[in-house]
Coordinates of C-alpha atoms and ligand atoms in Angstrom, one line a residue:
M1 CA 117.6 38.5 152.2
T2 CA 121.3 39.0 152.1
D3 CA 123.2 35.7 153.2
S4 CA 124.6 37.5 156.2
M5 CA 121.5 38.2 157.4
T6 CA 119.8 34.7 157.4
P7 CA 119.8 32.8 160.5
S8 CA 121.6 29.8 160.9
A9 CA 121.0 27.0 163.7
S10 CA 124.5 26.5 164.0
S11 CA 125.8 29.8 164.7
R12 CA 127.0 30.8 168.1
T13 CA 125.5 34.3 167.5
T14 CA 121.9 34.0 168.9
D15 CA 119.0 35.8 170.1
L16 CA 118.3 39.2 170.0
D17 CA 122.0 40.4 169.4
R18 CA 121.7 38.8 165.5
V19 CA 118.6 40.9 165.3
I20 CA 120.3 43.9 166.5
E21 CA 123.7 43.0 164.5
A22 CA 121.3 42.7 161.3
A23 CA 119.4 45.8 161.6
I24 CA 121.7 48.5 163.3
S25 CA 124.9 47.0 163.0
R26 CA 127.3 50.1 162.6
R27 CA 125.7 52.1 165.1
G28 CA 127.6 49.5 167.4
I29 CA 127.7 49.4 171.2
L30 CA 125.5 52.5 171.5
G31 CA 122.4 51.0 170.1
V32 CA 122.7 47.6 171.8
M33 CA 122.8 49.1 175.0
T34 CA 119.7 50.8 174.4
F35 CA 118.0 47.7 174.2
G36 CA 118.9 46.6 177.7
L37 CA 120.6 43.6 176.5
G38 CA 124.3 44.0 178.2
A39 CA 123.9 40.6 178.8
F40 CA 123.6 39.4 175.2
V41 CA 125.9 41.6 174.0
T42 CA 129.1 40.2 175.2
G43 CA 131.3 38.7 172.6
T44 CA 128.9 39.3 169.9
T45 CA 130.9 38.8 166.5
S46 CA 130.0 42.0 164.3
L47 CA 128.5 40.4 161.5
T48 CA 128.1 41.6 158.1
S49 CA 126.0 44.5 157.7
M50 CA 123.6 45.5 154.5
A51 CA 125.6 46.8 151.8
L52 CA 124.3 50.6 151.1
A53 CA 126.2 50.9 147.6
G54 CA 125.2 48.8 144.9
T55 CA 123.1 48.4 141.4
D56 CA 120.6 51.1 141.2
R57 CA 117.3 49.7 140.8
F58 CA 115.3 52.5 141.7
G59 CA 115.1 54.5 138.4
F60 CA 115.0 57.9 140.7
D61 CA 116.9 60.5 142.7
Q62 CA 115.5 60.4 146.2
I63 CA 114.1 63.9 147.0
P64 CA 114.4 65.8 150.4
A65 CA 111.7 65.8 152.9
G66 CA 109.3 68.6 152.8
T67 CA 106.3 70.4 154.4
D68 CA 104.6 71.8 151.3
D69 CA 101.0 71.6 150.9
S70 CA 101.4 69.8 147.8
I71 CA 102.9 66.4 146.5
T72 CA 106.5 66.1 145.7
V73 CA 108.1 63.7 143.4
P74 CA 111.4 63.3 142.0
E75 CA 112.6 64.9 138.8
G76 CA 111.5 63.4 135.7
F77 CA 107.8 62.4 137.0
E78 CA 104.7 64.5 137.5
W79 CA 101.6 64.1 139.5
Y80 CA 97.9 64.8 138.5
T81 CA 94.6 64.0 140.4
L82 CA 92.6 61.3 139.5
I83 CA 89.4 61.4 141.9
R84 CA 88.5 63.3 145.0
W85 CA 86.2 62.9 148.3
G86 CA 82.9 63.9 147.0
D87 CA 83.4 63.3 143.1
P88 CA 80.5 62.2 141.5
L89 CA 80.2 58.4 140.2
W90 CA 77.2 59.0 138.1
S91 CA 76.1 62.1 136.2
D92 CA 72.7 62.5 138.2
A93 CA 74.5 63.6 141.0
P94 CA 75.6 66.9 141.7
E95 CA 79.6 68.1 141.8
F96 CA 81.1 68.3 145.6
D97 CA 79.7 71.6 147.0
D98 CA 82.4 73.4 149.3
A99 CA 80.1 75.1 151.0
T100 CA 77.6 72.4 152.2
R101 CA 80.3 69.5 151.5
G102 CA 77.3 67.1 150.3
T103 CA 74.2 65.4 151.5
A104 CA 73.7 61.6 152.4
E105 CA 72.3 61.4 149.2
S106 CA 75.1 62.9 147.1
Q107 CA 77.5 61.3 149.2
A108 CA 75.9 57.8 148.2
R109 CA 76.0 58.8 144.5
A110 CA 79.9 60.1 144.8
F111 CA 83.6 59.0 145.7
G112 CA 83.8 58.0 149.8
D113 CA 86.0 59.8 152.1
N114 CA 89.5 58.9 153.0
N115 CA 90.5 56.6 150.4
D116 CA 92.9 54.1 152.0
G117 CA 93.8 50.6 150.2
M118 CA 93.2 49.9 146.4
A119 CA 93.7 47.7 143.6
V120 CA 93.0 48.0 139.8
F121 CA 91.8 45.1 137.6
H122 CA 92.0 44.6 134.2
L123 CA 88.7 42.3 133.6
A124 CA 86.6 41.8 130.2
N125 CA 88.6 44.8 128.5
H126 CA 87.6 47.1 131.3
I127 CA 89.9 48.4 133.9
I128 CA 88.0 48.6 137.0
M129 CA 89.4 50.5 140.2
A130 CA 88.4 49.4 143.8
V131 CA 89.1 51.7 146.9
N132 CA 88.5 51.6 150.1
N133 CA 86.9 54.6 151.8
E134 CA 88.0 54.3 155.5
Y135 CA 86.7 57.0 157.7
T136 CA 85.5 60.7 158.2
N137 CA 87.2 63.2 159.6
R138 CA 84.5 65.5 161.7
D139 CA 86.5 68.7 161.3
I140 CA 86.5 68.3 157.4
I141 CA 82.9 66.5 156.5
W142 CA 80.9 68.6 159.0
G143 CA 83.3 71.5 158.9
N144 CA 80.6 73.7 157.6
R145 CA 78.9 73.4 161.1
A146 CA 79.1 74.6 163.9
D147 CA 81.7 73.0 166.4
N148 CA 82.0 70.8 163.5
K149 CA 79.3 68.5 164.7
A150 CA 76.4 66.8 163.0
A151 CA 73.5 69.4 162.8
S152 CA 71.2 66.9 161.5
D153 CA 70.4 63.2 161.1
D154 CA 71.3 63.5 157.1
D155 CA 74.8 65.0 158.3
I156 CA 75.6 61.8 160.4
R157 CA 74.1 59.9 157.1
K158 CA 76.0 61.7 155.0
G159 CA 79.0 60.2 157.2
M160 CA 77.7 56.7 156.6
M161 CA 77.3 57.0 152.9
A162 CA 81.1 58.6 153.0
H163 CA 82.3 55.1 154.5
G164 CA 82.6 51.8 152.7
V165 CA 84.4 51.0 149.4
S166 CA 84.0 52.7 146.0
L167 CA 84.6 51.0 142.4
F168 CA 84.6 52.5 139.4
E169 CA 86.0 52.4 136.0
I170 CA 89.1 54.4 134.5
A171 CA 90.2 55.0 131.3
P172 CA 93.0 56.5 129.2
D173 CA 92.5 60.0 128.4
G174 CA 96.2 61.2 126.1
D175 CA 99.1 60.8 128.4
R176 CA 96.6 60.4 131.4
W177 CA 93.9 58.4 133.3
M178 CA 90.3 59.6 134.3
F179 CA 87.8 58.2 136.2
V180 CA 84.3 56.9 134.0
R181 CA 81.6 58.2 135.1
D182 CA 78.3 56.3 134.6
S183 CA 80.1 52.9 133.7
V184 CA 78.2 49.9 134.3
Y185 CA 80.7 49.0 136.9
N186 CA 80.7 52.1 138.8
R187 CA 79.6 51.0 142.5
R188 CA 79.2 52.3 145.4
I189 CA 79.3 49.9 149.3
T190 CA 78.2 51.3 152.0
T191 CA 77.1 50.6 155.6
G192 CA 73.7 49.8 153.8
T193 CA 75.0 47.1 151.3
T194 CA 73.6 43.7 152.1
M195 CA 76.4 41.1 152.4
E196 CA 76.7 37.4 153.0
L197 CA 78.6 36.1 156.5
T198 CA 80.2 33.0 155.0
G199 CA 82.5 30.6 156.5
P200 CA 82.9 29.0 160.0
A201 CA 80.7 31.8 161.9
A202 CA 77.8 31.7 159.3
G203 CA 74.4 30.9 161.1
S204 CA 76.3 31.2 164.5
D205 CA 74.2 32.4 167.3
L206 CA 77.0 34.9 167.6
L207 CA 75.9 36.6 164.5
K208 CA 72.2 36.4 165.1
T209 CA 70.8 39.9 165.5
A210 CA 67.6 41.8 165.0
G211 CA 67.9 43.0 161.6
D212 CA 69.1 38.9 160.6
P213 CA 68.0 36.3 163.1
T214 CA 69.6 33.4 160.7
G215 CA 73.1 34.9 161.5
T216 CA 74.2 34.7 157.8
R217 CA 73.5 38.3 156.2
S218 CA 75.3 41.3 157.2
M219 CA 74.3 45.0 156.9
G220 CA 77.2 46.9 155.0
T221 CA 80.9 47.4 155.9
W222 CA 82.8 50.6 157.5
N223 CA 86.3 51.4 158.4
N224 CA 87.9 49.7 155.5
C225 CA 91.6 50.0 156.1
G226 CA 94.0 48.4 153.9
S227 CA 93.2 46.0 151.0
G228 CA 94.2 42.9 148.9
E229 CA 93.1 41.3 145.6
T230 CA 93.0 37.5 144.8
P231 CA 94.3 35.4 141.8
W232 CA 90.8 34.8 140.9
G233 CA 90.5 38.6 140.3
T234 CA 88.4 39.4 143.6
Y235 CA 88.9 42.7 146.1
L236 CA 89.6 42.1 149.4
A237 CA 88.4 45.1 151.7
C238 CA 89.5 44.9 155.5
E239 CA 87.2 46.2 158.3
E240 CA 89.8 48.0 160.7
N241 CA 88.5 50.3 163.8
F242 CA 85.1 48.9 163.3
N243 CA 84.5 49.2 167.1
G244 CA 84.0 53.1 167.3
Y245 CA 80.9 53.4 165.6
F246 CA 78.9 51.8 168.2
S247 CA 77.8 52.9 171.5
S248 CA 75.0 52.4 174.1
S249 CA 71.5 54.1 175.1
D250 CA 72.2 52.9 178.5
P251 CA 74.5 54.3 180.3
D252 CA 74.7 51.1 182.5
Y253 CA 75.2 48.9 180.3
E254 CA 78.2 46.2 180.8
P255 CA 80.2 45.7 177.7
T256 CA 81.0 42.0 177.6
A257 CA 84.5 40.6 177.8
A258 CA 84.6 40.2 173.9
M259 CA 83.5 43.8 173.5
Q260 CA 86.3 44.8 175.9
R261 CA 88.8 43.3 173.9
Y262 CA 88.1 44.6 170.7
G263 CA 87.4 48.2 172.2
V264 CA 83.7 48.5 172.1
K265 CA 82.6 50.7 174.4
L266 CA 79.5 52.8 176.1
E267 CA 80.3 55.8 173.4
D268 CA 81.8 55.8 170.1
W269 CA 84.1 58.2 168.5
G270 CA 81.9 61.0 167.5
Y271 CA 80.2 59.5 164.4
G272 CA 76.7 59.5 166.2
W273 CA 75.4 56.5 163.9
A274 CA 73.6 54.8 166.9
K275 CA 71.0 58.2 166.8
V276 CA 69.9 57.4 163.1
D277 CA 70.1 53.7 163.4
D278 CA 70.0 51.6 166.7
R279 CA 71.8 48.7 165.6
F280 CA 74.6 50.6 166.5
D281 CA 73.4 50.8 170.1
I282 CA 75.2 47.8 171.8
S283 CA 72.4 47.8 174.9
R284 CA 69.8 47.1 172.5
H285 CA 72.0 44.7 170.0
P286 CA 74.8 43.0 171.8
N287 CA 75.5 40.9 168.7
E288 CA 75.9 43.6 166.3
P289 CA 79.6 44.4 166.9
N290 CA 80.1 40.4 165.6
R291 CA 79.3 41.3 162.2
A292 CA 82.1 43.7 161.6
G293 CA 85.9 43.1 161.8
Y294 CA 86.3 40.9 158.7
V295 CA 87.7 40.9 155.5
V296 CA 84.9 41.3 153.1
E297 CA 85.6 39.8 149.4
I298 CA 84.3 41.8 146.4
D299 CA 83.5 40.9 142.8
P300 CA 84.4 44.3 141.2
L301 CA 82.7 42.6 137.8
D302 CA 79.3 42.2 139.2
P303 CA 78.0 45.2 140.7
A304 CA 75.0 43.5 141.6
S305 CA 76.7 41.0 143.9
A306 CA 76.6 40.7 147.4
P307 CA 80.0 41.0 149.2
K308 CA 81.3 38.0 151.2
K309 CA 82.3 38.3 154.6
R310 CA 85.1 35.8 155.2
T311 CA 84.8 34.7 159.0
A312 CA 87.4 32.1 158.2
L313 CA 90.0 34.8 158.0
G314 CA 89.2 35.6 161.5
R315 CA 87.6 38.7 163.2
F316 CA 90.0 41.6 164.4
K317 CA 91.2 45.3 163.4
H318 CA 92.1 44.1 159.7
E319 CA 94.6 46.0 158.4
N320 CA 95.3 44.3 154.7
A321 CA 95.0 41.0 153.6
D322 CA 98.0 39.6 151.2
V323 CA 97.2 36.4 149.2
V324 CA 100.0 34.2 148.0
L325 CA 100.3 30.3 147.2
A326 CA 101.7 27.8 149.0
S327 CA 104.1 25.2 147.3
D328 CA 100.9 23.0 146.4
G329 CA 98.5 25.6 145.4
R330 CA 96.6 26.5 148.6
V331 CA 96.2 30.3 149.2
V332 CA 97.4 32.1 152.0
V333 CA 96.8 35.2 153.1
Y334 CA 98.5 37.2 155.6
M335 CA 97.1 39.7 157.8
G336 CA 98.1 41.8 160.6
D337 CA 95.7 42.8 163.5
D338 CA 96.4 46.8 163.9
E339 CA 95.9 47.3 167.7
R340 CA 99.0 47.6 170.1
G341 CA 99.8 44.3 171.2
E342 CA 98.1 42.5 169.1
F343 CA 98.7 39.6 166.6
L344 CA 99.8 38.5 163.2
Y345 CA 97.9 36.2 161.3
R346 CA 97.6 33.7 158.2
F347 CA 95.3 31.8 156.8
V348 CA 95.8 28.6 154.9
S349 CA 93.1 27.4 152.5
E350 CA 91.7 23.6 152.7
G351 CA 91.4 23.8 148.9
H352 CA 93.7 24.8 146.1
Y353 CA 93.7 27.7 143.5
A354 CA 92.5 26.7 140.4
P355 CA 93.2 29.1 137.4
G356 CA 90.3 29.8 135.6
G357 CA 87.9 27.6 137.8
D358 CA 85.7 28.0 140.5
N359 CA 87.5 29.5 143.7
S360 CA 84.5 31.1 145.3
E361 CA 84.5 28.8 148.2
L362 CA 88.2 28.9 148.6
L363 CA 88.4 31.6 151.4
N364 CA 85.6 29.9 153.4
S365 CA 87.5 26.6 155.0
G366 CA 91.0 26.3 156.1
T367 CA 93.0 26.8 158.9
L368 CA 93.9 30.2 161.0
H369 CA 97.2 30.4 162.4
V370 CA 98.9 33.0 164.8
A371 CA 102.5 34.0 165.0
R372 CA 105.0 33.4 167.6
F373 CA 108.6 34.9 167.0
S374 CA 111.2 33.8 169.0
D375 CA 114.3 35.8 170.1
D376 CA 116.9 33.4 168.4
Q377 CA 115.0 35.0 165.0
T378 CA 112.9 31.7 164.3
G379 CA 109.4 31.4 164.4
E380 CA 106.1 29.6 164.3
W381 CA 102.4 29.5 163.1
M382 CA 100.1 28.1 165.7
A383 CA 97.0 26.6 164.2
L384 CA 93.9 28.0 165.7
T385 CA 91.6 25.1 166.2
P386 CA 89.1 23.6 168.8
D387 CA 91.5 21.1 169.6
S388 CA 94.3 24.0 170.3
T389 CA 92.2 26.4 171.7
G390 CA 89.4 24.9 173.7
M391 CA 87.4 27.1 171.6
S392 CA 84.6 26.3 168.7
A393 CA 85.2 26.8 165.5
E394 CA 82.4 29.8 165.1
E395 CA 83.9 30.9 168.5
I396 CA 87.6 31.0 166.8
A397 CA 86.2 33.3 164.1
V398 CA 84.1 35.6 165.9
N399 CA 86.4 35.9 168.9
T400 CA 89.8 35.2 167.2
R401 CA 92.0 37.9 169.8
M402 CA 91.1 35.6 172.6
A403 CA 92.0 32.4 170.7
G404 CA 95.5 33.8 169.9
S405 CA 96.0 35.0 173.6
I406 CA 95.3 31.2 174.7
L407 CA 98.2 30.2 172.3
G408 CA 100.3 32.5 173.4
A409 CA 101.1 34.5 170.4
T410 CA 103.3 37.3 170.4
T411 CA 102.2 40.8 170.9
M412 CA 103.1 42.8 168.1
D413 CA 103.5 46.7 167.4
R414 CA 100.5 47.4 165.8
P415 CA 101.1 45.3 162.5
E416 CA 99.8 47.2 159.4
W417 CA 100.2 46.4 155.6
V418 CA 101.7 42.7 155.1
A419 CA 103.4 42.7 151.5
S420 CA 105.0 39.4 150.0
H421 CA 108.1 39.5 147.6
P422 CA 106.7 38.7 144.2
N423 CA 110.2 36.6 142.9
R424 CA 110.6 34.8 146.3
V425 CA 109.1 33.1 149.3
E426 CA 109.5 36.1 151.8
S427 CA 106.9 38.6 153.4
Y428 CA 107.2 41.6 155.3
V429 CA 105.0 43.3 157.6
A430 CA 105.3 47.3 158.7
L431 CA 105.1 47.6 162.6
T432 CA 103.8 50.9 162.6
N433 CA 104.6 52.1 166.4
N434 CA 103.5 51.0 170.0
K435 CA 103.7 53.7 172.8
N436 CA 102.6 50.7 174.9
R437 CA 105.4 48.4 174.2
G438 CA 107.3 47.4 177.5
I439 CA 105.0 49.5 179.3
K440 CA 101.3 48.1 179.4
P441 CA 99.9 45.1 178.1
N442 CA 97.2 44.9 175.2
A443 CA 93.6 44.5 176.1
G444 CA 93.8 41.0 177.0
G445 CA 96.2 41.5 179.4
D446 CA 99.0 39.8 177.6
A447 CA 102.4 41.4 178.1
T448 CA 104.1 43.1 176.0
P449 CA 107.9 42.5 176.5
V450 CA 110.6 44.4 174.8
G451 CA 112.4 42.0 172.6
G452 CA 112.1 40.2 169.6
P453 CA 110.5 41.8 166.5
N454 CA 109.5 44.7 168.7
P455 CA 112.9 45.6 170.3
R456 CA 112.5 49.1 171.6
E457 CA 110.5 50.6 174.4
G458 CA 107.4 52.8 173.9
N459 CA 108.3 52.1 170.1
L460 CA 108.3 56.1 168.7
Y461 CA 109.4 55.3 165.1
G462 CA 108.1 51.8 164.2
Q463 CA 110.1 48.9 162.1
I464 CA 109.6 46.4 159.1
L465 CA 110.1 43.0 159.6
R466 CA 110.5 40.0 157.4
W467 CA 110.2 36.6 157.5
R468 CA 111.3 33.5 155.3
P469 CA 109.0 30.7 155.3
D470 CA 111.1 27.2 155.9
G471 CA 111.3 25.2 152.9
D472 CA 110.3 28.2 150.8
D473 CA 106.7 27.3 151.7
H474 CA 104.1 30.1 152.7
A475 CA 102.2 27.1 154.1
A476 CA 105.4 25.9 156.3
P477 CA 104.8 25.7 160.0
T478 CA 108.2 27.6 160.9
F479 CA 110.2 30.5 159.5
S480 CA 112.9 32.7 160.0
W481 CA 113.1 36.4 160.8
D482 CA 115.0 39.6 161.4
L483 CA 113.9 43.4 160.6
F484 CA 114.5 45.0 157.3
A485 CA 114.3 48.7 158.8
L486 CA 114.4 50.4 162.2
A487 CA 113.0 53.5 161.5
G488 CA 114.2 56.4 163.5
N489 CA 115.9 59.9 163.4
P490 CA 119.8 59.5 163.5
A491 CA 119.7 63.3 163.4
V492 CA 118.6 63.4 166.8
H493 CA 119.2 60.2 168.8
A494 CA 122.4 58.2 168.8
D495 CA 120.9 55.3 170.2
A496 CA 118.3 53.0 169.2
N497 CA 116.0 55.5 168.0
A498 CA 118.3 56.6 165.3
G499 CA 117.5 53.6 163.6
S500 CA 118.7 50.6 161.7
D501 CA 121.5 51.0 159.4
N502 CA 120.0 52.0 155.9
I503 CA 118.4 55.1 157.8
N504 CA 120.1 58.2 157.4
S505 CA 119.4 61.9 157.4
G506 CA 118.4 61.8 154.3
N507 CA 115.9 59.3 154.0
M508 CA 114.3 59.1 157.4
F509 CA 110.6 58.5 158.4
N510 CA 108.4 57.2 160.7
S511 CA 105.3 55.1 161.3
P512 CA 105.5 52.8 158.0
D513 CA 102.2 51.7 157.3
G514 CA 100.9 50.9 153.7
M515 CA 103.3 48.3 152.1
M516 CA 103.5 46.8 148.6
F517 CA 106.0 45.2 146.0
D518 CA 106.2 46.1 142.7
Q519 CA 106.7 43.6 139.8
Q520 CA 110.5 44.1 139.8
G521 CA 110.8 43.4 143.7
L522 CA 111.0 47.1 145.0
L523 CA 109.3 47.5 148.5
W524 CA 107.3 50.9 148.4
I525 CA 106.6 52.1 151.8
Q526 CA 104.3 54.4 152.8
T527 CA 104.0 56.3 156.2
D528 CA 101.1 57.1 158.8
G529 CA 103.4 59.2 161.0
N530 CA 103.9 62.2 163.1
Y531 CA 104.1 64.9 160.6
S532 CA 105.1 67.8 163.7
N533 CA 108.7 68.2 161.8
T534 CA 109.9 68.6 165.8
G535 CA 111.5 67.1 168.5
N536 CA 111.9 63.5 167.7
F537 CA 110.4 63.9 164.2
E538 CA 112.3 66.9 163.3
G539 CA 113.4 66.6 159.5
H540 CA 110.9 63.7 158.6
G541 CA 108.5 66.4 157.3
N542 CA 105.0 65.4 155.7
N543 CA 104.0 61.7 155.5
Q544 CA 105.5 60.3 152.5
M545 CA 106.2 57.3 150.3
L546 CA 109.9 55.5 150.0
A547 CA 111.1 52.4 148.1
G548 CA 113.5 49.9 149.7
D549 CA 115.7 47.9 147.9
T550 CA 115.1 44.6 149.9
E551 CA 118.7 43.0 148.6
T552 CA 121.0 45.8 149.3
G553 CA 118.7 47.5 152.4
E554 CA 118.8 51.0 150.7
I555 CA 115.5 52.9 151.5
R556 CA 114.9 56.3 148.8
R557 CA 112.3 58.7 149.8
F558 CA 110.3 58.9 146.1
L559 CA 107.2 61.1 147.5
V560 CA 106.0 63.8 149.7
G561 CA 102.6 64.2 150.5
P562 CA 100.7 67.7 151.3
R563 CA 100.0 68.7 154.9
E564 CA 98.4 66.8 157.5
A565 CA 97.6 63.6 155.3
E566 CA 98.5 60.1 155.4
I567 CA 100.1 58.5 152.6
T568 CA 98.0 55.3 151.9
G569 CA 97.0 53.1 149.1
I570 CA 99.0 52.0 146.1
A571 CA 98.4 50.5 142.7
W572 CA 99.7 50.3 139.2
S573 CA 97.7 51.1 136.2
P574 CA 97.6 47.5 133.8
D575 CA 100.9 49.1 131.8
R576 CA 102.9 49.7 134.8
R577 CA 103.4 53.3 133.3
T578 CA 101.4 55.2 136.5
L579 CA 101.3 54.9 139.7
F580 CA 98.1 55.6 141.8
V581 CA 98.9 56.7 145.4
G582 CA 96.2 57.6 147.9
V583 CA 96.2 60.7 150.1
Q584 CA 94.2 60.5 153.1
H585 CA 92.8 63.4 155.2
P586 CA 95.1 66.4 154.0
G587 CA 94.2 68.8 156.6
E588 CA 92.7 66.7 159.4
D589 CA 93.8 69.6 161.8
G590 CA 92.8 72.3 159.3
G591 CA 96.0 73.1 157.7
S592 CA 95.8 72.2 154.1
H593 CA 93.7 73.1 151.0
F594 CA 95.0 69.9 149.0
P595 CA 94.4 69.0 146.1
S596 CA 92.4 72.2 144.9
G597 CA 94.2 75.3 146.2
G598 CA 93.1 78.6 147.4
T599 CA 90.5 78.5 150.2
S600 CA 89.0 75.1 149.1
V601 CA 87.7 72.5 151.6
P602 CA 90.6 69.8 151.6
R603 CA 89.7 66.3 150.1
S604 CA 90.9 62.9 150.4
A605 CA 92.1 62.0 146.6
I606 CA 93.8 59.5 144.2
I607 CA 96.7 61.0 142.9
A608 CA 98.8 59.4 139.7
V609 CA 102.2 59.4 139.0
R610 CA 104.0 59.1 135.9
R611 CA 107.3 59.4 134.0
T612 CA 107.5 62.4 131.9
D613 CA 109.1 60.3 129.3
G614 CA 106.3 57.8 129.6
G615 CA 108.2 54.9 131.1
L616 CA 107.8 52.5 133.3
I617 CA 107.4 52.7 137.2
G618 CA 108.1 49.4 139.1
Ligands
FEO1 FE1 94.1 52.2 159.1 FE2 96.2 50.2 160.5 O1 95.6 51.6 159.2
CA2 CA1 96.8 51.9 157.8
CA3 CA1 97.7 53.8 160.6
CA4 CA1 94.7 57.9 158.5

């Protein structure tokens, strides 16, 4: 945050005009007027905008947008594929078969589909990668079947086994990394893995099911989107669109208010899981959806350990979990709920992190907060407690969205990944887009007014919001905020849809999603956006990865992905000379053969990027 962008209580320039000045200063009145804030702009003094010139901390030259069915990286860099969907993690499993695309049995022993968040752990002299496998695309996983639909129960079970988390060891092989088949650390976590339910909702009636009358266990995890890692060396897999897997065999079943808030409906999203496992039938097992929607903590060093669902961190469509420490050593976890008009959350542990000690209970007790942003660029974290909400602690843990609504939290433009600066107390969240902004309330009926950190109606392009906790303490109750970038298209629009001052026709993108800082403080940004390259998105090309200098505001494109893919998931090798990047669902509309080329089935993959001179990246 430059000084000019730091909100000051004494300043006469207040409210949204400051946000606009900070975010889109050089676009002047045109941009301002499109925010519908005529009353606020009179007399606004122009603030100094981010300086786009400055020292070059990037270490690479920007590449143009592109539409190739491949990966493009800057001059002086190269890439290769580390692992693909269906690559067996053990030598007793068959190689991926393009003709059949595998079976439930082969998939259970292989890398899952649609890799998303990931982390690399260097523990006990082994390097272990943990990767979420978020979901499957019917057209790809069942693309060998008529109409791209499951033709057997095994097809459905194959889909189940393609979800969850994959853990595997990696090792150097010359200049490259490879994954290690048959390592004792290799593990697949799927819909069939027994987990513990921990924290305030453990044992609650809300979690009791036919499968577990104690309410303390859960069967499996699915739709694990972004990730997190703790200072004590565990992996956090975040359950996002868990609702899309449930359906009802009774067409007259009335979903409860809580089910409606979370989007649990009579029909699933095409996965068909209730056909092979009736726990996904809400008319028969109405509490089953309550066992999903959590942050799952996994010990990568102990493949026999039961993953732990941390109900203290709330139940919603978790994007990622960004873990930092408060000044006094308590653990703070920032989390977005990725749905139009849902909220941004913060968990503050009761206990303190003990380096080298027992931290296994830290994520079980503490206080969950929800964010309220004021138009004057301040904000507060409101504690979700029985006193503040009138809900019990277990209800808050399970129906967290409803607790946030009671407190009047700010409805956001789909909060995706949160990333915290490594060298200062400052955090960022990608607000990916929101066609309902200013048009439609969220599923709980909360209004979604245009303004504050969500300044554009029907938000097409997304923005990156940052906040600085007061007193430089992540546990502080209040913060100041501004917008680091408003994505847009300055080649098509002259109004606020052109984006902020640091967006130009050379670096433009839409729908920021994955975000992570490297050790030197560059913010890496990945996109999950519209790749049509036409109309509002002309010139954006395929989804991509960029780096942002949060001191100067400059953003440069680093990587362009293959066709019809999302770029998501980022991790570094321990020596920081290799950057691992996730490529999700290339060819989701049938237009890619990435990464193997020819006429091969497109496969989600993790790629590795290195400098050809072997130097550091990030
Ligand atoms: Fe799975 Fe919000 O992205
Ligand atoms: Ca995402
Ligand atoms: Ca997304
Ligand atoms: Ca995706």
